[in-house]
Coordinates of C-alpha atoms (C1' of nucleotides) in Angstrom, one line a residue:
Chain A
M15 CA 18.1 4.3 19.0
A16 CA 21.9 4.5 19.6
T17 CA 21.4 1.0 20.9
G18 CA 21.7 -1.6 18.5
R19 CA 18.9 -2.6 16.2
N20 CA 15.8 -3.7 18.2
H21 CA 13.7 -4.9 15.6
R22 CA 10.2 -3.8 16.3
P23 CA 7.6 -5.7 14.4
A24 CA 4.8 -3.3 14.2
T25 CA 2.5 -6.2 14.7
R26 CA 2.9 -5.9 18.3
S27 CA 0.6 -3.2 18.5
R28 CA -1.6 -4.9 20.9
G29 CA -1.8 -8.2 19.0
I30 CA -3.3 -6.6 16.3
P31 CA -2.1 -7.3 12.9
E32 CA -0.9 -4.3 10.7
A33 CA -2.7 -5.5 8.0
T34 CA -6.2 -5.8 10.1
V35 CA -5.6 -2.0 11.3
A36 CA -5.4 -0.8 7.7
R37 CA -8.7 -2.6 7.2
L38 CA -10.5 -1.0 9.8
P39 CA -11.2 2.4 8.7
L40 CA -12.5 0.5 5.6
Y41 CA -15.2 -1.6 7.9
L42 CA -15.8 1.7 9.7
R43 CA -16.9 3.4 6.6
A44 CA -19.0 0.7 5.5
L45 CA -20.8 0.4 8.8
T46 CA -21.3 4.2 9.2
A47 CA -23.2 4.2 6.0
L48 CA -25.5 1.4 7.6
S49 CA -25.5 3.4 10.5
E50 CA -26.9 6.1 8.7
R51 CA -29.6 4.0 7.2
S52 CA -30.4 2.5 10.7
V53 CA -29.6 -0.7 9.9
P54 CA -29.3 -2.5 13.1
T55 CA -27.2 -5.6 12.4
V56 CA -25.2 -6.8 9.8
S57 CA -23.9 -10.0 8.9
S58 CA -20.0 -10.7 8.3
E59 CA -21.1 -11.6 4.7
E60 CA -22.9 -8.3 4.2
L61 CA -20.2 -6.3 5.7
A62 CA -17.5 -7.8 3.7
G63 CA -19.4 -7.2 0.5
A64 CA -19.7 -3.8 1.2
A65 CA -16.1 -3.1 2.2
G66 CA -14.7 -5.1 -0.8
V67 CA -13.1 -7.8 1.4
N68 CA -13.4 -11.7 2.3
S69 CA -16.0 -12.4 5.1
A70 CA -13.4 -14.7 6.8
K71 CA -11.0 -12.1 6.7
L72 CA -13.6 -9.6 8.4
R73 CA -14.3 -11.9 10.9
K74 CA -10.8 -12.8 11.9
D75 CA -10.0 -8.9 11.9
F76 CA -12.9 -8.6 14.4
S77 CA -11.8 -11.5 16.5
Y78 CA -8.8 -9.5 17.2
L79 CA -10.9 -6.6 18.7
G80 CA -12.9 -9.1 20.7
S81 CA -16.1 -10.9 20.1
Y82 CA -18.5 -8.3 19.1
G83 CA -21.0 -10.4 17.1
T84 CA -23.7 -12.6 18.2
R85 CA -24.0 -15.9 16.4
G86 CA -26.8 -16.7 14.2
V87 CA -27.3 -12.8 13.9
G88 CA -24.4 -10.7 13.3
Y89 CA -23.1 -7.7 14.4
D90 CA -24.6 -4.6 15.9
V91 CA -23.8 -1.9 13.9
E92 CA -23.6 0.7 16.5
Y93 CA -21.8 -1.0 19.0
L94 CA -19.4 -2.0 16.2
V95 CA -19.1 1.5 15.0
Y96 CA -18.1 2.7 18.6
Q97 CA -15.8 -0.3 19.3
I98 CA -13.7 0.6 16.0
S99 CA -13.5 4.3 16.5
R100 CA -12.4 3.8 20.0
E101 CA -9.5 1.2 18.6
L102 CA -8.7 3.5 16.0
G103 CA -8.7 6.4 18.6
L104 CA -11.3 8.4 16.8
T105 CA -13.1 9.1 19.9
Q106 CA -10.7 11.7 20.4
D107 CA -9.7 15.1 18.6
W108 CA -6.3 14.7 16.6
P109 CA -4.9 18.1 15.9
V110 CA -2.7 17.8 12.8
V111 CA -0.6 20.7 10.9
I112 CA -0.3 20.7 7.2
V113 CA 3.1 22.0 5.7
G114 CA 3.3 23.1 2.5
I115 CA 0.6 25.0 1.3
G116 CA 0.8 24.6 -2.2
N117 CA -2.1 23.0 -4.8
L118 CA -2.0 19.9 -2.9
G119 CA -1.7 21.1 0.4
A120 CA -4.5 23.8 -0.1
A121 CA -6.6 20.6 -1.4
L122 CA -5.9 18.8 1.7
A123 CA -6.9 21.5 3.8
N124 CA -10.0 21.8 2.1
Y125 CA -10.7 18.1 2.2
G126 CA -13.6 17.2 4.2
G127 CA -12.5 13.8 5.2
F128 CA -10.2 15.3 7.8
A129 CA -12.6 16.6 10.1
S130 CA -15.3 14.0 9.5
R131 CA -13.5 11.6 11.8
G132 CA -12.0 13.6 14.4
F133 CA -9.0 15.3 12.8
R134 CA -8.5 18.9 13.0
V135 CA -6.5 21.1 11.0
A136 CA -4.7 23.0 13.9
A137 CA -2.6 24.9 11.5
L138 CA -1.5 25.6 7.9
I139 CA 2.5 26.3 7.6
D140 CA 4.2 27.4 4.7
A141 CA 7.8 28.9 4.0
D142 CA 7.1 31.4 1.5
P143 CA 6.6 34.5 3.3
K144 CA 4.0 35.9 0.7
M145 CA 1.8 33.1 1.7
T146 CA 1.9 34.0 5.4
G147 CA -1.4 35.7 6.6
K148 CA -3.4 34.3 3.6
Q149 CA -6.7 32.5 4.5
V150 CA -6.8 29.0 3.0
A151 CA -9.9 27.0 3.7
G152 CA -10.7 29.3 6.4
I153 CA -7.4 29.2 8.3
G154 CA -4.8 31.6 8.2
V155 CA -1.5 30.4 6.8
R156 CA 1.3 30.6 9.2
H157 CA 5.1 30.9 8.4
V158 CA 7.4 27.9 9.0
D159 CA 9.5 29.9 11.8
E160 CA 6.4 29.3 14.0
L161 CA 6.4 25.7 13.3
E162 CA 7.9 24.4 16.8
S163 CA 5.6 26.8 18.7
I164 CA 2.4 25.9 16.8
V165 CA 3.2 22.1 17.4
H166 CA 3.5 22.4 21.4
T167 CA 0.7 25.0 21.7
N168 CA -1.6 22.6 20.0
G169 CA -0.4 19.5 21.2
V170 CA 0.2 18.4 17.7
S171 CA 1.2 14.6 17.2
I172 CA 0.6 14.3 13.3
G173 CA 2.1 16.2 10.8
V174 CA 1.3 16.2 6.9
I175 CA 4.2 17.2 4.4
T176 CA 3.2 18.5 1.2
T177 CA 6.3 20.1 0.4
P178 CA 8.4 20.1 -2.5
A179 CA 10.7 17.1 -2.2
G180 CA 13.6 19.3 -1.6
A181 CA 12.2 20.8 1.8
A182 CA 10.7 17.4 3.0
Q183 CA 13.3 15.8 4.9
Q184 CA 14.3 19.3 6.7
V185 CA 10.5 20.0 7.7
C186 CA 10.3 16.3 8.8
D187 CA 13.2 16.8 11.2
R188 CA 11.6 20.1 12.6
L189 CA 8.3 18.4 13.0
V190 CA 10.1 15.4 14.8
G191 CA 12.2 17.8 16.7
A192 CA 9.1 19.4 18.1
G193 CA 7.4 16.5 19.1
V194 CA 5.5 15.1 16.2
T195 CA 5.3 11.2 16.0
S196 CA 3.1 10.5 13.2
I197 CA 4.0 11.8 9.6
L198 CA 2.0 11.7 6.4
N199 CA 4.4 12.5 3.6
F200 CA 3.0 13.7 0.2
S201 CA 6.4 14.5 -1.2
P202 CA 8.2 12.0 -3.5
T203 CA 11.1 11.4 -0.9
V204 CA 12.3 8.9 1.2
L205 CA 12.2 10.3 4.8
S206 CA 14.5 9.2 7.5
V207 CA 13.2 9.6 11.1
P208 CA 14.5 8.3 14.3
E209 CA 12.5 5.0 16.0
G210 CA 9.3 5.5 17.4
V211 CA 7.9 8.0 14.6
D212 CA 5.7 6.5 12.4
V213 CA 5.8 7.8 8.8
R214 CA 3.3 6.7 5.6
K215 CA 3.6 8.0 2.3
V216 CA 1.3 8.5 -0.5
D217 CA 2.6 9.2 -3.8
L218 CA 0.6 9.4 -7.0
S219 CA 3.5 9.3 -9.5
I220 CA 4.4 6.0 -7.8
E221 CA 0.6 4.8 -8.2
L222 CA 0.5 5.9 -11.8
Q223 CA 3.8 3.8 -12.4
I224 CA 2.0 0.7 -10.8
L225 CA -0.9 1.0 -12.9
A226 CA 1.3 1.8 -16.0
F227 CA 3.1 -1.6 -15.3
H228 CA -0.1 -3.8 -15.2
E229 CA -1.5 -1.8 -18.2
Q230 CA 1.5 -2.7 -20.2
R231 CA 1.2 -6.3 -19.1
K232 CA -2.3 -6.4 -20.1
A233 CA -1.6 -4.6 -23.6
A234 CA 1.4 -7.4 -24.0
D235 CA -0.7 -10.0 -23.4
E236 CA -3.7 -9.5 -25.7
L237 CA -1.0 -8.4 -28.4
S238 CA 0.7 -11.6 -28.0
R239 CA -2.5 -13.9 -28.5
G240 CA -2.8 -11.8 -31.5
L241 CA -5.9 -10.1 -30.7
R242 CA -6.5 -6.7 -32.0
G243 CA -8.7 -4.2 -30.6
P244 CA -11.4 -3.9 -32.9
E245 CA -13.6 -1.3 -31.6
R246 CA -11.0 1.0 -30.6
P247 CA -9.8 3.4 -33.0
A248 CA -5.9 4.1 -33.3
P249 CA -4.8 4.9 -29.8
A250 CA -2.7 8.0 -29.0
A251 CA 0.6 9.0 -30.3
G252 CA 3.5 6.5 -28.5
G253 CA 2.0 3.3 -29.2
T254 CA -0.2 1.0 -27.6
G255 CA -2.6 3.2 -25.9
G256 CA -4.1 0.6 -24.2
G257 CA -5.9 -1.8 -26.1
A258 CA -8.4 -3.3 -24.0
G259 CA -11.5 -3.1 -26.2
G260 CA -13.6 -5.8 -24.7
A261 CA -11.8 -7.4 -21.6
R262 CA -12.4 -10.9 -22.0
R263 CA -12.1 -13.4 -19.2
G264 CA -10.1 -15.8 -20.9
E265 CA -7.9 -16.4 -18.2
G266 CA -5.5 -19.2 -19.3
P267 CA -2.0 -20.3 -18.1
G268 CA -1.1 -17.3 -20.2
P269 CA 1.3 -17.4 -22.9
D270 CA 3.8 -15.7 -20.8
G271 CA 7.3 -17.2 -21.0
D272 CA 8.5 -15.9 -24.1
I273 CA 9.8 -12.6 -25.2
P274 CA 8.8 -9.7 -22.7
A275 CA 7.2 -7.6 -25.5
V276 CA 10.0 -5.2 -26.0
M277 CA 8.9 -2.0 -26.8
P278 CA 11.2 0.1 -29.0
A279 CA 11.1 3.6 -27.9
Chain B
M4 CA 22.7 -17.0 -17.7
A5 CA 26.4 -17.0 -17.6
T6 CA 26.5 -15.8 -21.2
G7 CA 26.1 -12.2 -21.4
R8 CA 24.2 -12.8 -24.7
N9 CA 20.7 -12.7 -24.2
H10 CA 19.4 -10.9 -21.0
R11 CA 16.4 -12.6 -19.3
P12 CA 17.0 -16.4 -19.1
A13 CA 14.5 -16.8 -16.5
T14 CA 11.3 -16.7 -18.3
R15 CA 9.3 -14.4 -15.7
S16 CA 8.1 -11.7 -17.5
R17 CA 4.8 -11.9 -15.7
G18 CA 6.4 -13.7 -12.2
I19 CA 7.3 -10.4 -11.1
P20 CA 5.8 -10.0 -7.2
E21 CA 3.4 -7.4 -6.8
A22 CA 5.7 -6.4 -3.9
T23 CA 8.7 -6.0 -6.3
V24 CA 6.6 -4.0 -8.8
A25 CA 5.5 -1.4 -6.3
R26 CA 9.2 -1.1 -5.1
L27 CA 10.4 -0.5 -8.6
P28 CA 9.3 3.4 -8.8
L29 CA 11.0 3.6 -5.8
Y30 CA 14.4 2.3 -6.9
L31 CA 13.8 4.2 -10.2
R32 CA 13.6 7.5 -8.6
A33 CA 16.8 7.2 -6.5
L34 CA 18.6 6.1 -9.9
T35 CA 17.4 9.0 -11.7
A36 CA 18.7 11.2 -8.9
L37 CA 22.5 9.4 -9.2
S38 CA 21.9 9.6 -12.9
E39 CA 21.6 13.5 -12.8
R40 CA 24.7 13.5 -10.4
S41 CA 26.4 11.6 -13.3
V42 CA 27.0 8.6 -11.1
P43 CA 27.8 5.7 -13.4
T44 CA 27.7 2.7 -11.2
V45 CA 26.0 2.2 -7.7
S46 CA 26.0 -0.8 -5.3
S47 CA 23.1 -2.6 -4.0
E48 CA 24.1 -1.4 -0.5
E49 CA 24.4 2.2 -1.5
L50 CA 21.1 2.1 -3.8
A51 CA 19.2 0.3 -1.1
G52 CA 20.0 2.8 1.3
A53 CA 18.8 5.9 -1.2
A54 CA 15.4 3.9 -1.6
G55 CA 15.0 2.9 2.2
V56 CA 15.1 -0.7 1.7
N57 CA 17.1 -3.7 2.3
S58 CA 19.9 -4.4 0.1
A59 CA 19.0 -8.3 -0.1
K60 CA 15.5 -7.2 -1.0
L61 CA 16.9 -5.0 -3.8
R62 CA 19.1 -7.6 -5.1
K63 CA 16.1 -9.9 -5.1
D64 CA 13.8 -7.8 -6.6
F65 CA 16.4 -6.9 -9.6
S66 CA 16.9 -10.7 -10.1
Y67 CA 13.4 -11.0 -11.2
L68 CA 14.2 -8.4 -14.0
G69 CA 17.3 -10.4 -15.1
S70 CA 20.9 -10.1 -14.3
Y71 CA 21.6 -6.4 -14.7
G72 CA 24.4 -6.5 -12.2
T73 CA 28.3 -6.8 -12.4
R74 CA 29.7 -8.8 -9.4
G75 CA 32.2 -7.0 -7.6
V76 CA 31.2 -3.5 -9.3
G77 CA 27.2 -2.9 -8.8
Y78 CA 25.0 -1.8 -11.2
D79 CA 25.1 0.5 -14.2
V80 CA 23.2 3.4 -13.5
E81 CA 21.9 4.5 -17.0
Y82 CA 21.2 0.7 -17.9
L83 CA 19.1 0.0 -14.9
V84 CA 17.2 3.4 -15.5
Y85 CA 16.4 2.4 -18.7
Q86 CA 15.6 -1.3 -17.9
I87 CA 13.0 -0.4 -15.0
S88 CA 11.5 2.4 -17.0
R89 CA 10.9 -0.3 -19.8
E90 CA 9.7 -2.8 -17.2
L91 CA 7.4 -0.3 -15.9
G92 CA 6.0 0.7 -19.6
L93 CA 7.5 4.1 -18.9
T94 CA 9.2 4.4 -22.0
Q95 CA 5.7 4.9 -24.0
D96 CA 3.3 7.9 -23.4
W97 CA 0.5 7.2 -21.1
P98 CA -2.4 9.7 -21.6
V99 CA -4.6 9.8 -18.4
V100 CA -8.1 11.8 -17.7
I101 CA -8.7 13.1 -14.3
V102 CA -12.5 13.2 -13.7
G103 CA -13.7 15.8 -10.8
I104 CA -12.3 19.1 -11.1
G105 CA -12.6 20.1 -7.7
N106 CA -9.6 21.0 -4.9
L107 CA -8.1 17.7 -5.3
G108 CA -8.9 17.4 -9.2
A109 CA -7.1 20.6 -9.4
A110 CA -4.0 20.0 -7.6
L111 CA -3.4 16.8 -9.2
A112 CA -3.7 18.4 -12.5
N113 CA -0.8 20.9 -11.6
Y114 CA 1.1 18.1 -10.0
G115 CA 4.6 18.0 -12.1
G116 CA 5.0 14.3 -10.7
F117 CA 2.5 13.4 -13.8
A118 CA 4.4 14.6 -16.8
S119 CA 7.7 14.0 -15.7
R120 CA 7.4 10.1 -15.8
G121 CA 5.5 9.6 -19.4
F122 CA 2.1 10.5 -17.7
R123 CA 0.3 13.2 -19.7
V124 CA -3.3 14.7 -18.8
A125 CA -5.1 14.2 -21.8
A126 CA -8.2 15.9 -20.1
L127 CA -9.9 17.2 -17.1
I128 CA -13.4 16.3 -17.0
D129 CA -16.1 17.6 -14.6
A130 CA -19.8 17.0 -14.1
D131 CA -20.6 21.0 -13.3
P132 CA -21.5 22.8 -16.4
K133 CA -19.7 25.7 -14.8
M134 CA -16.7 24.2 -14.8
T135 CA -17.0 23.4 -18.6
G136 CA -14.4 25.6 -20.6
K137 CA -12.5 26.8 -17.5
Q138 CA -8.8 26.4 -17.6
V139 CA -7.2 24.5 -15.0
A140 CA -3.5 23.7 -14.9
G141 CA -3.6 25.1 -18.7
I142 CA -5.9 22.6 -19.7
G143 CA -9.6 23.2 -20.4
V144 CA -12.0 21.4 -18.5
R145 CA -14.5 19.2 -20.7
H146 CA -18.1 18.2 -19.3
V147 CA -18.6 14.5 -18.5
D148 CA -20.9 14.0 -21.4
E149 CA -18.1 14.1 -23.6
L150 CA -16.2 11.5 -21.6
E151 CA -16.7 8.3 -23.7
S152 CA -15.3 10.5 -27.1
I153 CA -12.4 11.7 -25.0
V154 CA -11.2 8.4 -23.8
H155 CA -11.7 6.8 -27.3
T156 CA -9.9 9.8 -29.2
N157 CA -7.1 10.0 -27.0
G158 CA -6.7 6.2 -26.4
V159 CA -6.9 6.8 -22.7
S160 CA -6.5 3.4 -20.5
I161 CA -5.9 5.1 -17.2
G162 CA -8.6 7.2 -15.4
V163 CA -8.1 9.2 -12.1
I164 CA -11.1 9.5 -10.2
T165 CA -11.6 12.4 -7.8
T166 CA -15.3 13.1 -7.7
P167 CA -17.4 13.1 -4.5
A168 CA -18.2 9.6 -3.2
G169 CA -21.5 9.3 -4.6
A170 CA -20.4 9.9 -8.0
A171 CA -17.3 7.9 -8.3
Q172 CA -18.9 4.3 -9.2
Q173 CA -21.1 6.0 -11.8
V174 CA -17.8 7.7 -13.3
C175 CA -16.1 4.5 -13.0
D176 CA -18.6 2.5 -14.8
R177 CA -18.4 4.9 -17.9
L178 CA -14.7 5.1 -17.7
V179 CA -14.5 1.4 -17.9
G180 CA -17.1 1.2 -20.4
A181 CA -15.1 3.4 -22.6
G182 CA -12.4 1.4 -22.4
V183 CA -10.2 2.4 -19.5
T184 CA -8.7 -0.4 -17.6
S185 CA -6.7 1.1 -15.0
I186 CA -8.1 3.2 -12.1
L187 CA -6.6 5.5 -9.6
N188 CA -9.4 6.2 -7.1
F189 CA -9.1 9.2 -4.9
S190 CA -12.8 8.9 -3.6
P191 CA -13.6 7.3 -0.4
T192 CA -15.4 4.4 -2.0
V193 CA -14.9 0.5 -3.1
L194 CA -15.4 0.5 -6.6
S195 CA -16.5 -2.5 -8.4
V196 CA -15.2 -3.3 -11.7
P197 CA -15.2 -6.1 -13.9
E198 CA -12.4 -8.6 -13.9
G199 CA -9.2 -7.4 -15.9
V200 CA -9.8 -3.7 -14.5
D201 CA -6.9 -2.5 -12.2
V202 CA -8.0 -0.2 -9.3
R203 CA -5.9 1.3 -6.9
K204 CA -6.9 3.4 -4.1
V205 CA -5.8 6.6 -2.3
D206 CA -7.5 7.5 0.8
L207 CA -6.1 10.3 3.1
S208 CA -8.5 9.7 5.5
I209 CA -7.8 6.0 5.9
E210 CA -4.1 6.8 6.0
L211 CA -4.8 9.4 8.9
Q212 CA -7.0 6.8 10.7
I213 CA -4.1 4.5 10.5
L214 CA -1.4 7.0 12.1
A215 CA -3.9 7.6 14.8
F216 CA -4.0 4.1 15.6
H217 CA -0.2 3.7 16.2
E218 CA -0.4 7.3 17.8
Q219 CA -2.8 6.0 20.4
R220 CA -0.9 3.0 20.9
K221 CA 2.4 5.0 21.6
A222 CA 0.5 7.4 24.0
A223 CA -0.9 4.3 25.9
D224 CA 2.5 2.8 26.0
E225 CA 4.0 5.8 27.6
L226 CA 1.5 6.1 29.9
S227 CA 1.5 2.6 31.1
R228 CA 5.4 2.5 31.6
G229 CA 5.4 5.7 33.4
L230 CA 7.0 7.5 30.8
R231 CA 10.4 5.4 30.8
G232 CA 11.4 6.5 27.4
P233 CA 13.7 5.2 25.4
E234 CA 17.2 6.5 24.5
R235 CA 15.5 9.0 22.5
P236 CA 15.8 12.7 23.3
A237 CA 12.8 13.9 25.2
P238 CA 10.0 15.2 22.6
A239 CA 8.0 18.1 23.0
A240 CA 7.7 19.7 26.4
G241 CA 3.5 19.8 26.6
G242 CA 2.5 16.9 24.2
T243 CA 5.0 14.4 25.5
G244 CA 4.9 13.0 22.3
G245 CA 1.3 11.2 21.9
G246 CA -0.4 13.8 24.2
A247 CA -2.0 15.7 21.8
G248 CA -4.1 17.9 23.7
G249 CA -7.0 15.4 23.7
A250 CA -9.8 17.6 23.7
R251 CA -12.6 15.1 23.6
R252 CA -15.7 16.2 21.7
G253 CA -18.8 15.9 23.6
E254 CA -21.2 14.1 21.0
G255 CA -22.0 10.7 20.6
P256 CA -21.7 8.4 17.4
G257 CA -24.0 9.8 15.5
P258 CA -22.3 12.7 13.6
D259 CA -19.6 10.6 12.5
G260 CA -19.7 10.2 8.8
D261 CA -22.6 12.0 7.6
I262 CA -20.1 14.0 5.6
P263 CA -18.9 12.2 2.5
A264 CA -15.1 12.7 3.0
V265 CA -14.6 14.4 -0.3
M266 CA -14.5 17.9 -0.7
P267 CA -16.2 19.1 -4.0
A268 CA -19.9 19.2 -3.3
Chain C
dA29 C1' -38.1 -27.1 26.2
dT30 C1' -36.3 -28.7 22.0
dG31 C1' -34.7 -29.4 17.5
dC32 C1' -33.2 -26.8 13.7
dC33 C1' -31.0 -23.0 11.1
dT34 C1' -28.1 -19.3 10.9
dT35 C1' -23.9 -17.0 11.7
dT36 C1' -19.6 -16.2 14.3
dG37 C1' -15.1 -17.4 15.9
dT38 C1' -11.1 -19.9 15.1
dG39 C1' -7.9 -23.9 14.4
dA40 C1' -4.8 -25.2 10.5
dA41 C1' -2.9 -25.2 6.0
dC42 C1' -1.0 -22.8 2.4
dG43 C1' 1.6 -18.9 -0.1
dC44 C1' 3.6 -14.8 -0.4
dG45 C1' 7.4 -11.7 1.1
dT46 C1' 11.6 -11.0 3.8
dG47 C1' 16.1 -11.2 5.4
dC48 C1' 20.3 -14.2 6.3
dA49 C1' 24.1 -16.0 4.8
dC50 C1' 27.1 -17.9 1.3
dA51 C1' 29.1 -19.5 -2.9
dA52 C1' 29.8 -17.9 -7.6
dA53 C1' 31.6 -14.2 -10.8
dG54 C1' 34.1 -10.9 -12.0
dA55 C1' 37.4 -6.8 -11.1
dT56 C1' 41.9 -5.6 -9.4
dG57 C1' 46.7 -5.8 -8.0
dG58 C1' 51.1 -8.2 -7.7
Chain D
dC24 C1' 48.9 -16.2 -14.7
dC25 C1' 47.3 -16.4 -10.1
dA26 C1' 45.6 -14.6 -5.5
dT27 C1' 42.6 -11.7 -3.2
dC28 C1' 38.6 -8.7 -2.9
dT29 C1' 34.5 -6.9 -3.8
dT30 C1' 29.4 -7.5 -4.8
dT31 C1' 25.9 -10.0 -7.0
dG32 C1' 22.8 -13.5 -7.3
dT33 C1' 20.0 -17.0 -4.7
dG34 C1' 18.7 -21.1 -1.7
dC35 C1' 16.9 -21.6 2.6
dA36 C1' 14.3 -20.3 6.4
dC37 C1' 10.9 -17.9 9.0
dG38 C1' 7.0 -15.3 10.2
dC39 C1' 2.9 -12.7 8.6
dG40 C1' -1.4 -12.8 6.1
dT41 C1' -4.9 -15.3 3.9
dT42 C1' -8.1 -18.5 3.2
dC43 C1' -10.8 -23.1 4.0
dA44 C1' -13.6 -25.3 6.8
dC45 C1' -16.2 -26.7 10.6
dA46 C1' -17.4 -26.9 15.4
dA47 C1' -19.4 -23.8 18.8
dA48 C1' -23.3 -20.6 20.0
dG49 C1' -27.1 -18.6 20.0
dG50 C1' -31.7 -17.4 18.0
dC51 C1' -36.4 -18.9 16.7
dA52 C1' -40.1 -21.9 15.5
dT53 C1' -42.8 -25.4 17.1

DNA sequence: ATGCCTTTGTGAACGCGTGCACAAAGATGG
DNA sequence: CCATCTTTGTGCACGCGTTCACAAAGGCAT
């Protein structure tokens, strides 16, 4: 990467758009549920409903994978489950390591969603010597000194970081140095990685803040149209707890445009 | 606009793009770090670097909030912290409830990132009577029967769902019925909510599957080009990056997904 | 076999988000 | 007070993603 910037529009992946890739697991989940109920075929309309997306979008998504449907009938559930699993790489076993066995790391270790789709927790790693050897989710915690050897021995290419923010970049560097090329980052930090390494981040604080933004906007909307929550008792300390008694669908052009509801702190 | 009197010349209180809103917490975090180091001002270039985004994008994002910068100098850190906090609604206190106190729910309850930004865990709720009264993160667990009264009493407008998939929709309905208008969903389910209710989902399984897709693609790329790697130092010895040990499981597509992908059961 | 009906697959238009490039604005030094 | 330098704010173009709308394709009944 010493060479200049070579833009790599991740969309090149095989012609499959990134947005489509992000939806494939959603489809797979819905299809798996249908498969368990022994439903043989499903239409794009039905499946889209189950996955919570538009049917045209679903059809276009599938079109990137190939023509797996039958016109006039729909899609064969089992076949589609297999094709999507294969496309996502779930027909093979992915060993992952979790670094940082605090509350969150332990919760992830116990998380059933890992093993259910071809992901196997190869090791739990923590920097605290007092954690070493402890059993979490039936797996012994290893010390971070062994990180490199663990990654090598197990052929780990996916790492999950659940350390405090201060340690995240350092752990990330070690993981990458050991050969990990995909990282799921739960710490509230912006990780910098060399090219070729994928990082996805999950930050609940950010998610909450986004919700708060919309919540505030909703409260401001209702306030500005002179609507007081008639059924809701007094909100919590701090003010407009969130009105929203009976959310009406009165969707108009909106009285936006005027004062942005400045909240005195 | 030229006059520095009234901020907000453009009436864009509602025109803030969703993508921008999603980045505001990122900027806020970087700015908070600068503030703690008593840095008075920061340029778009520096701040963009700290937040991991393009500087032009950052400037455009800020332009939606108003003209808070000074040309030739940069942005006043403290002022920007305040403005973004206000825009995100973080100057007020947001009581939240967490429903489903399993491993993940307990981890979230302990997560410091909540309280640090105006979010306060008003209550922990679980359906298991054996959990009722237990202390988690210093908060007593309440039974789900009390859900509505808890929401009413505390003026809760944001709910976090960490239940198993099977219970998620039901819990969601009750939360919405009680007045909650924003939901953060950790269960692997597509929630259906009435209009006016915001739902954001966090699904670890999906994130891993997306990583697996790219990982598989990387492995395929390297394989097909005969290991003609870029200018990147050679990764792990054994794995060659995407190698991943590749222990294929012998079972068919059947066992996939009979586990609800959530931990507490 | 034929015509009808259902559903897929996709061409095309549209909107949003991103990044470039530059003029305007303000600080700074002489 | 003027020249210069720095940095913001934004017009513009481009590409991705979404949605509409419809022709093609296949099943099914007669």
